[in-house]
Amino acid sequence: MRIHSEKASARGRSRSERSETPSFSPLPQTTIFIHDFSCDREECDETTRYLTAGKLTAGKLTGGKVISDLSRNFCFQPPTSPKFEAKLRSSGFPVMDPINPTKTKEEALMPLHILVLALGTLALGIAEFSMMSILNAVAADLQVSIPEAGHFIAAYATGVCAGVMLMVVFARNLPLKHLLLIIVSLIVVGNALTVFADGYAVMVASRFLSGLPHGAYFGVGSIIASELAQPGKASRDVTLMVLGMTIANLVGVPLGSFLSWAVSWRLVFGITAVTGVIVFLSVLRFVPAMPALPNAGFRAQFRFLTHLRPWLVMAAIFFGNGGFFAYLSYVNPTMEEVTGVAPSSMSLVMAVVGAGMVAGNLLCAKLAGRFTDPALACMGQGVLFVALVTVFFGAAHPFIAIPATVVAAGCCFFISGPEQIMMLQGAKEGRLLGAALAQTSFNAGNALGAWVGGLPIDAGKSPEWSALPGFSLAFTGFLILYLLWWIHREKHRRN
């Protein structure tokens, strides 16, 4: 590797050489050029290097990393300042994707680190939702009643909430990649312990442990995805990260139900643990090293909660998801008893509903750069409200009830990415807590929905009446999101 340095006056340089390197204010007085860079990987503690016109220009910036593959392509880990990265782009520097150096970031539809994070949400989705479809088999094997087996679901939800607080207290000073690896390790250990659970107590403990990393994973993953995203692409990348949850509902949960029937329910959690191992190895390989978030003290993490905005976002998540799950919790009896779907066809209906979740997630990722996050969330929540109203009044007609259910499912995951980003915006020192609280609000909404959706049925109404409290909660979420959109619009008008 051959290195030489030159002063900013560039004495002795030809005009052609001088024109090869764009000039802009952030560059220091002395510029270093590296011609024969042949190292596979070089860590830069005091210098950040950028590729331009066949040369690497080094500026006095911290935290940079240059990676070279065998084909001599160069790329760099994004600088700590998004504004400086934008300055690089405007000055003509090609900004390469840190994971896929053959493409620029703009060309990469789904960077590998987002694919890795989505695989993690797939594992979490199977761990959380599959228990509902295999509850009878678990109860029979462990010789407990169905209500007692329901405690396994509650234990997971409790772990989700506890994991958020444990992360805030003990893990806030860790580098983000290290923290993510610890969280993924808990996914592996918790689900592996579930495989070998031989009684009620061990099963409750393993499900609690499996739930601990859930909210923390979404918190850390959302920050990593947004930090590595291109300007204006944070919502898209976070939405794509959540894609794993939708695929879990589309493929993972039905497959888990089949494996429980054909082999054993324990195999479902064994596969989840193996998936966690794959995620762990993939994080090591494809997620770039990232420093810990700035630590302003324990109390500073909660400072953003003194403002109204995060509470409004959490309320919108809580009521919006509560509305959807009020109906989804009772979709089986609604479809079979009211719509007239044969029990043998319910697996097909649920697969179509899962496909709706995937489609809604991908549609949001497609629209993320064209609309603001409050606008996307508000639109999705409004359509969810209309879909639930349609289900309530058209449940007796299959060609109305089934498409409306698919649309409602798509809306639920359409709004998840924008809402996650809205929690990160303005959180400052509390971004880790804010992102995790969004997922906690999601799970709390699920619990609320399952309870209020059952109230009309307990009162003697037919199952489609679960959509009545469902669309009421969804409308409440819509009003909150509309208020957030209006505040956002007025703020930008004044600026």
XYZ file of C-alpha atoms in Angstrom:
495
model
C 0.000 0.000 0.000
C 1.497 3.314 -1.096
C 0.525 6.491 0.768
C 1.571 10.089 0.232
C 0.166 13.363 1.569
C -0.296 16.767 0.028
C -1.037 20.221 1.376
C -4.271 21.953 0.517
C -2.305 24.336 -1.691
C -1.575 21.277 -3.880
C 1.853 22.469 -4.991
C 3.262 20.558 -7.887
C -0.020 18.948 -8.879
C -1.265 19.099 -12.441
C -4.614 20.606 -13.241
C -5.962 17.215 -14.333
C -5.064 15.648 -11.002
C -6.594 18.581 -9.170
C -9.882 18.206 -11.008
C -10.211 14.551 -10.085
C -10.890 15.310 -6.432
C -13.963 17.387 -5.549
C -13.272 20.097 -2.996
C -15.606 21.008 -0.173
C -15.332 22.713 3.178
C -15.269 19.701 5.583
C -11.927 18.472 4.148
C -8.957 19.317 6.405
C -5.862 21.277 5.449
C -3.955 18.090 4.562
C -5.381 15.439 2.255
C -4.059 11.853 2.079
C -4.356 9.724 -1.036
C -4.045 5.911 -0.970
C -3.231 4.380 -4.356
C -2.573 0.646 -3.905
C -5.073 -0.262 -1.212
C -4.964 -4.074 -1.026
C -5.963 -4.882 2.568
C -9.097 -6.971 2.991
C -10.245 -4.744 5.819
C -8.761 -1.713 7.521
C -10.117 -0.115 10.653
C -9.674 3.656 10.760
C -9.639 5.081 14.269
C -8.780 8.666 13.386
C -9.543 8.854 9.688
C -12.540 8.265 7.471
C -11.694 7.446 3.841
C -13.891 7.887 0.811
C -13.515 6.523 -2.692
C -13.358 8.993 -5.544
C -11.945 8.829 -9.058
C -9.843 5.742 -8.301
C -8.376 7.258 -5.156
C -9.356 7.213 -1.499
C -9.511 10.666 0.036
C -9.065 10.723 3.805
C -10.560 13.402 6.018
C -9.935 13.874 9.729
C -13.184 12.307 10.902
C -13.669 9.546 13.458
C -15.490 6.248 13.247
C -14.923 5.400 9.589
C -14.237 2.024 8.052
C -13.043 1.040 4.588
C -13.715 -2.432 3.187
C -12.146 -3.914 0.052
C -13.222 -7.169 -1.543
C -11.223 -9.403 -3.900
C -12.555 -7.580 -6.958
C -11.031 -4.358 -5.564
C -14.366 -2.650 -5.033
C -14.347 -0.136 -2.217
C -17.025 0.935 0.191
C -17.289 2.630 3.547
C -19.368 2.574 6.670
C -21.582 5.697 6.641
C -20.113 8.649 8.560
C -21.588 9.632 11.867
C -23.110 12.813 10.398
C -25.917 12.375 7.814
C -25.406 16.015 6.800
C -21.766 15.310 5.961
C -22.777 12.256 3.948
C -25.178 14.452 1.978
C -22.314 16.901 1.407
C -20.197 14.052 0.045
C -22.924 13.111 -2.396
C -23.416 16.671 -3.609
C -19.664 16.931 -4.186
C -19.581 13.901 -6.454
C -18.315 11.182 -4.139
C -19.862 7.761 -4.917
C -21.321 6.498 -1.650
C -21.218 2.709 -1.672
C -23.457 0.307 0.222
C -21.378 -0.939 3.224
C -22.776 -4.467 2.861
C -23.017 -4.850 -0.907
C -20.080 -2.909 -2.415
C -21.129 -3.636 -5.987
C -24.139 -1.321 -5.592
C -24.645 2.135 -4.264
C -27.067 2.492 -1.405
C -29.699 3.983 -3.693
C -29.539 0.881 -5.895
C -29.827 -1.643 -3.071
C -33.514 -2.540 -2.586
C -32.912 -4.456 0.636
C -29.391 -4.252 2.081
C -28.165 -7.450 3.690
C -28.244 -5.985 7.181
C -31.982 -5.321 6.750
C -32.463 -8.894 5.535
C -30.661 -10.134 8.654
C -32.816 -7.977 10.927
C -35.951 -9.225 9.151
C -34.860 -12.813 9.774
C -34.717 -11.952 13.466
C -38.263 -10.587 13.456
C -39.327 -13.795 11.683
C -37.962 -15.825 14.611
C -39.719 -13.539 17.094
C -42.980 -13.761 15.148
C -42.944 -17.561 15.195
C -42.059 -17.609 18.897
C -44.897 -15.235 19.778
C -47.762 -16.230 17.471
C -47.274 -19.979 17.004
C -48.191 -20.708 20.628
C -51.767 -19.632 19.894
C -52.161 -22.250 17.167
C -50.566 -25.132 19.108
C -51.977 -24.379 22.565
C -54.088 -27.538 22.725
C -51.127 -29.785 21.883
C -48.910 -28.057 24.448
C -51.567 -28.352 27.164
C -52.106 -32.060 26.455
C -48.379 -32.844 26.460
C -47.642 -30.963 29.682
C -50.889 -32.198 31.283
C -52.263 -28.756 32.119
C -55.651 -27.194 31.422
C -56.272 -24.801 28.530
C -56.586 -21.786 30.884
C -53.279 -22.776 32.506
C -51.689 -23.129 29.083
C -52.872 -19.585 28.385
C -50.380 -18.494 31.040
C -47.609 -19.419 28.573
C -48.857 -16.658 26.269
C -49.114 -14.205 29.178
C -45.576 -15.117 30.329
C -44.197 -14.163 26.908
C -46.009 -10.805 26.975
C -44.679 -10.156 30.482
C -41.168 -10.909 29.265
C -41.568 -8.366 26.466
C -42.309 -5.588 28.961
C -39.592 -6.671 31.415
C -36.983 -6.899 28.659
C -37.448 -3.253 27.738
C -36.703 -2.050 31.261
C -33.749 -4.411 31.694
C -32.243 -3.085 28.471
C -32.651 0.517 29.573
C -31.099 -0.127 32.993
C -28.208 -2.468 32.172
C -27.445 -2.320 28.444
C -27.674 1.311 27.382
C -23.867 1.765 27.337
C -23.141 -1.193 25.061
C -22.253 -0.752 21.372
C -25.375 -1.406 19.321
C -23.996 -4.454 17.516
C -22.856 -6.069 20.776
C -26.238 -5.375 22.334
C -27.998 -6.905 19.330
C -25.873 -10.061 19.642
C -26.814 -10.423 23.320
C -30.490 -10.005 22.443
C -30.303 -12.643 19.704
C -28.563 -14.992 22.145
C -31.585 -14.710 24.445
C -33.837 -15.682 21.517
C -31.770 -18.847 21.080
C -31.585 -19.737 24.774
C -35.260 -19.026 25.508
C -36.600 -21.121 22.637
C -34.086 -23.929 23.234
C -35.247 -24.119 26.851
C -38.855 -24.292 25.639
C -37.984 -27.360 23.551
C -36.979 -29.252 26.705
C -39.691 -27.932 29.052
C -41.170 -30.865 30.977
C -43.712 -29.100 33.150
C -45.728 -25.977 33.842
C -43.046 -24.083 35.820
C -40.252 -24.642 33.315
C -42.551 -23.709 30.446
C -43.594 -20.435 32.092
C -39.937 -19.599 32.781
C -38.838 -20.418 29.227
C -41.650 -18.376 27.690
C -40.783 -15.416 29.935
C -37.142 -15.705 28.848
C -38.199 -15.951 25.190
C -40.184 -12.730 25.550
C -37.330 -10.725 27.100
C -35.546 -9.983 23.794
C -38.708 -9.156 21.814
C -39.161 -5.445 22.495
C -35.412 -4.928 22.914
C -34.747 -6.464 19.489
C -37.206 -4.146 17.797
C -35.717 -1.204 19.673
C -32.095 -1.876 18.751
C -32.972 -3.138 15.267
C -34.994 -0.015 14.465
C -32.135 2.248 15.495
C -29.586 0.265 13.460
C -31.883 0.241 10.423
C -32.581 3.977 10.649
C -28.934 4.891 11.295
C -27.721 2.980 8.234
C -30.587 4.144 6.019
C -30.285 6.689 3.250
C -31.865 10.110 3.866
C -35.613 9.643 3.513
C -35.333 5.841 3.550
C -35.442 5.184 7.300
C -39.160 4.396 7.280
C -38.699 2.021 4.335
C -35.861 0.117 6.020
C -37.632 -0.183 9.374
C -40.772 -1.347 7.564
C -38.758 -4.001 5.714
C -37.255 -5.104 9.029
C -40.778 -5.819 10.295
C -41.374 -7.949 7.179
C -40.263 -11.035 9.129
C -43.267 -10.721 11.448
C -45.658 -10.770 8.498
C -43.941 -13.795 6.951
C -44.210 -15.531 10.337
C -47.983 -15.115 10.139
C -48.084 -16.161 6.488
C -45.830 -19.239 6.628
C -44.370 -19.770 10.100
C -47.564 -20.101 12.126
C -49.387 -22.458 9.692
C -46.205 -24.523 9.346
C -45.888 -24.644 13.121
C -49.444 -25.899 13.424
C -48.729 -28.614 10.856
C -45.457 -29.679 12.528
C -47.204 -29.822 15.899
C -49.781 -32.192 14.414
C -47.361 -34.263 12.315
C -44.324 -34.459 14.635
C -44.290 -32.445 17.881
C -44.949 -28.909 19.054
C -41.391 -28.888 20.398
C -40.033 -28.911 16.845
C -41.564 -25.448 16.286
C -39.422 -23.903 18.996
C -36.412 -25.974 17.950
C -36.616 -24.422 14.474
C -36.975 -20.984 16.055
C -33.817 -21.561 18.127
C -31.883 -22.675 15.031
C -33.129 -19.580 13.192
C -31.789 -17.530 16.086
C -28.345 -19.118 15.647
C -28.407 -18.192 11.946
C -29.371 -14.620 12.861
C -26.508 -14.452 15.388
C -23.926 -15.531 12.801
C -25.428 -13.216 10.189
C -25.285 -10.227 12.547
C -21.595 -10.959 13.127
C -20.954 -11.018 9.391
C -23.266 -8.457 7.831
C -24.157 -5.822 10.437
C -21.406 -3.181 10.640
C -19.942 -2.214 13.988
C -21.801 0.703 15.522
C -20.942 2.676 18.654
C -23.144 2.877 21.697
C -25.741 5.615 21.769
C -24.669 8.777 23.613
C -25.094 8.251 27.329
C -26.444 11.321 29.097
C -27.393 9.347 32.198
C -30.211 7.039 33.206
C -32.789 9.772 33.779
C -32.040 11.453 30.447
C -33.439 8.437 28.609
C -36.896 9.270 29.951
C -36.697 12.998 29.194
C -38.467 12.703 25.860
C -41.496 11.298 27.691
C -42.084 14.745 29.197
C -43.396 15.782 25.758
C -46.832 14.968 24.380
C -45.788 13.526 20.994
C -44.405 10.121 22.123
C -47.462 9.529 24.281
C -49.701 10.247 21.303
C -47.724 7.811 19.138
C -47.885 5.089 21.800
C -51.618 5.699 22.211
C -52.125 5.416 18.448
C -50.218 2.107 18.391
C -52.128 0.858 21.426
C -55.608 1.665 20.137
C -54.897 0.895 16.484
C -53.511 -2.573 17.089
C -56.093 -3.169 19.804
C -58.817 -2.550 17.235
C -57.367 -5.019 14.753
C -56.754 -7.787 17.288
C -60.196 -7.320 18.820
C -61.506 -8.772 15.582
C -58.579 -11.062 14.650
C -58.771 -12.882 17.994
C -62.239 -14.096 16.991
C -61.799 -14.374 13.243
C -62.168 -18.179 13.293
C -65.686 -18.275 14.806
C -66.675 -15.261 12.696
C -65.644 -16.947 9.460
C -67.048 -20.366 10.324
C -70.303 -19.424 12.081
C -71.259 -16.200 10.289
C -69.473 -16.042 6.943
C -69.978 -19.751 6.273
C -66.369 -20.761 5.626
C -65.853 -24.503 6.056
C -63.459 -25.454 8.885
C -61.310 -27.311 6.357
C -60.836 -24.038 4.417
C -59.850 -21.883 7.370
C -56.129 -22.597 6.926
C -56.382 -21.239 3.370
C -58.239 -18.151 4.570
C -55.603 -17.467 7.227
C -52.846 -17.921 4.652
C -54.515 -15.254 2.493
C -54.776 -13.009 5.564
C -51.057 -13.547 6.164
C -50.377 -12.642 2.540
C -52.293 -9.414 3.160
C -49.930 -8.602 6.026
C -46.906 -9.107 3.772
C -48.470 -7.017 0.985
C -49.320 -4.171 3.370
C -45.785 -4.150 4.723
C -44.215 -4.069 1.245
C -46.647 -1.390 0.024
C -45.644 0.875 2.900
C -41.961 0.328 2.077
C -42.725 1.333 -1.520
C -44.523 4.524 -0.488
C -42.156 5.481 2.328
C -40.180 8.012 0.307
C -43.249 9.728 -1.137
C -45.200 10.561 2.025
C -44.294 11.599 5.543
C -44.487 9.007 8.308
C -47.510 10.652 10.011
C -49.322 10.740 6.656
C -48.620 7.050 5.953
C -49.705 5.990 9.438
C -52.855 8.112 9.266
C -53.839 6.735 5.858
C -53.262 3.139 6.924
C -55.214 3.585 10.146
C -58.124 5.170 8.274
C -58.331 2.256 5.857
C -58.143 -0.179 8.813
C -61.161 1.536 10.385
C -63.154 1.289 7.139
C -62.195 -2.385 6.717
C -63.413 -3.302 10.221
C -66.685 -1.446 9.679
C -67.085 -3.413 6.435
C -66.483 -6.694 8.275
C -69.062 -5.828 10.911
C -71.839 -5.063 8.422
C -70.837 -7.569 5.720
C -69.730 -10.592 7.749
C -72.478 -12.778 6.304
C -71.116 -12.373 2.777
C -67.834 -14.216 2.005
C -66.921 -11.909 -0.895
C -67.122 -8.944 1.470
C -65.861 -10.338 4.783
C -62.756 -12.140 3.508
C -61.333 -9.255 1.389
C -62.089 -6.794 4.199
C -60.209 -9.035 6.650
C -57.221 -9.210 4.291
C -57.195 -5.409 3.917
C -57.393 -4.941 7.700
C -54.449 -7.316 8.192
C -52.431 -5.449 5.572
C -53.144 -2.109 7.258
C -51.960 -3.397 10.637
C -48.460 -3.962 9.262
C -48.634 -1.040 6.836
C -48.584 1.388 9.753
C -46.029 -0.411 11.953
C -42.892 0.976 10.266
C -43.959 4.652 10.190
C -45.130 4.468 13.801
C -41.770 2.986 14.853
C -39.938 5.861 13.136
C -42.282 8.407 14.730
C -41.261 7.081 18.139
C -37.582 7.525 17.274
C -38.007 11.104 16.062
C -37.374 13.548 18.844
C -36.443 10.844 21.374
C -32.765 11.972 21.383
C -31.102 10.272 24.373
C -34.125 7.968 24.745
C -34.189 6.451 21.252
C -33.479 2.957 22.552
C -36.294 3.214 25.075
C -38.639 4.879 22.580
C -38.242 2.208 19.925
C -38.785 -0.549 22.493
C -41.842 1.189 23.983
C -43.434 1.149 20.534
C -43.309 -2.640 20.534
C -44.565 -2.750 24.121
C -47.550 -0.624 23.070
C -48.178 -3.044 20.212
C -48.330 -6.038 22.578
C -50.442 -4.135 25.106
C -52.861 -3.312 22.290
C -53.049 -6.996 21.388
C -54.014 -7.861 24.956
C -56.620 -5.088 25.092
C -58.106 -6.167 21.768
C -58.449 -9.815 22.747
C -60.302 -8.761 25.914
C -62.705 -6.138 24.520
C -63.391 -8.199 21.389
C -64.758 -10.969 23.562
C -67.125 -8.734 25.543
C -69.964 -8.695 22.956
C -69.642 -12.462 22.516
C -69.838 -12.970 26.297
C -72.999 -10.844 26.219
C -74.601 -13.263 23.768
C -73.891 -11.538 20.465
C -72.636 -13.407 17.397
C -68.855 -13.455 16.725
C -68.802 -10.652 14.122
C -69.728 -8.236 16.918
C -66.078 -8.416 17.975
C -65.477 -5.982 15.098
C -67.661 -3.348 16.837
C -65.197 -2.558 19.642
C -62.534 -3.231 17.023
C -63.493 -0.387 14.706
C -64.204 1.859 17.696
C -60.625 1.426 18.903
C -59.314 1.765 15.341
C -61.189 5.059 14.917
C -59.649 6.341 18.154
C -56.203 5.472 16.765
C -57.067 7.253 13.514
C -58.059 10.458 15.337
C -54.758 10.454 17.238
C -52.729 9.886 14.070
C -54.685 12.600 12.260
C -53.774 14.988 15.077
C -50.092 14.003 14.759
C -50.241 14.516 10.988
C -51.868 17.934 11.425
C -49.230 19.008 13.982
C -46.469 17.826 11.647
C -47.955 19.703 8.673
C -48.439 22.956 10.604
C -44.915 22.781 12.006
C -43.419 22.482 8.532
C -45.642 25.249 7.189
C -44.319 27.640 9.851
C -40.744 26.639 9.086
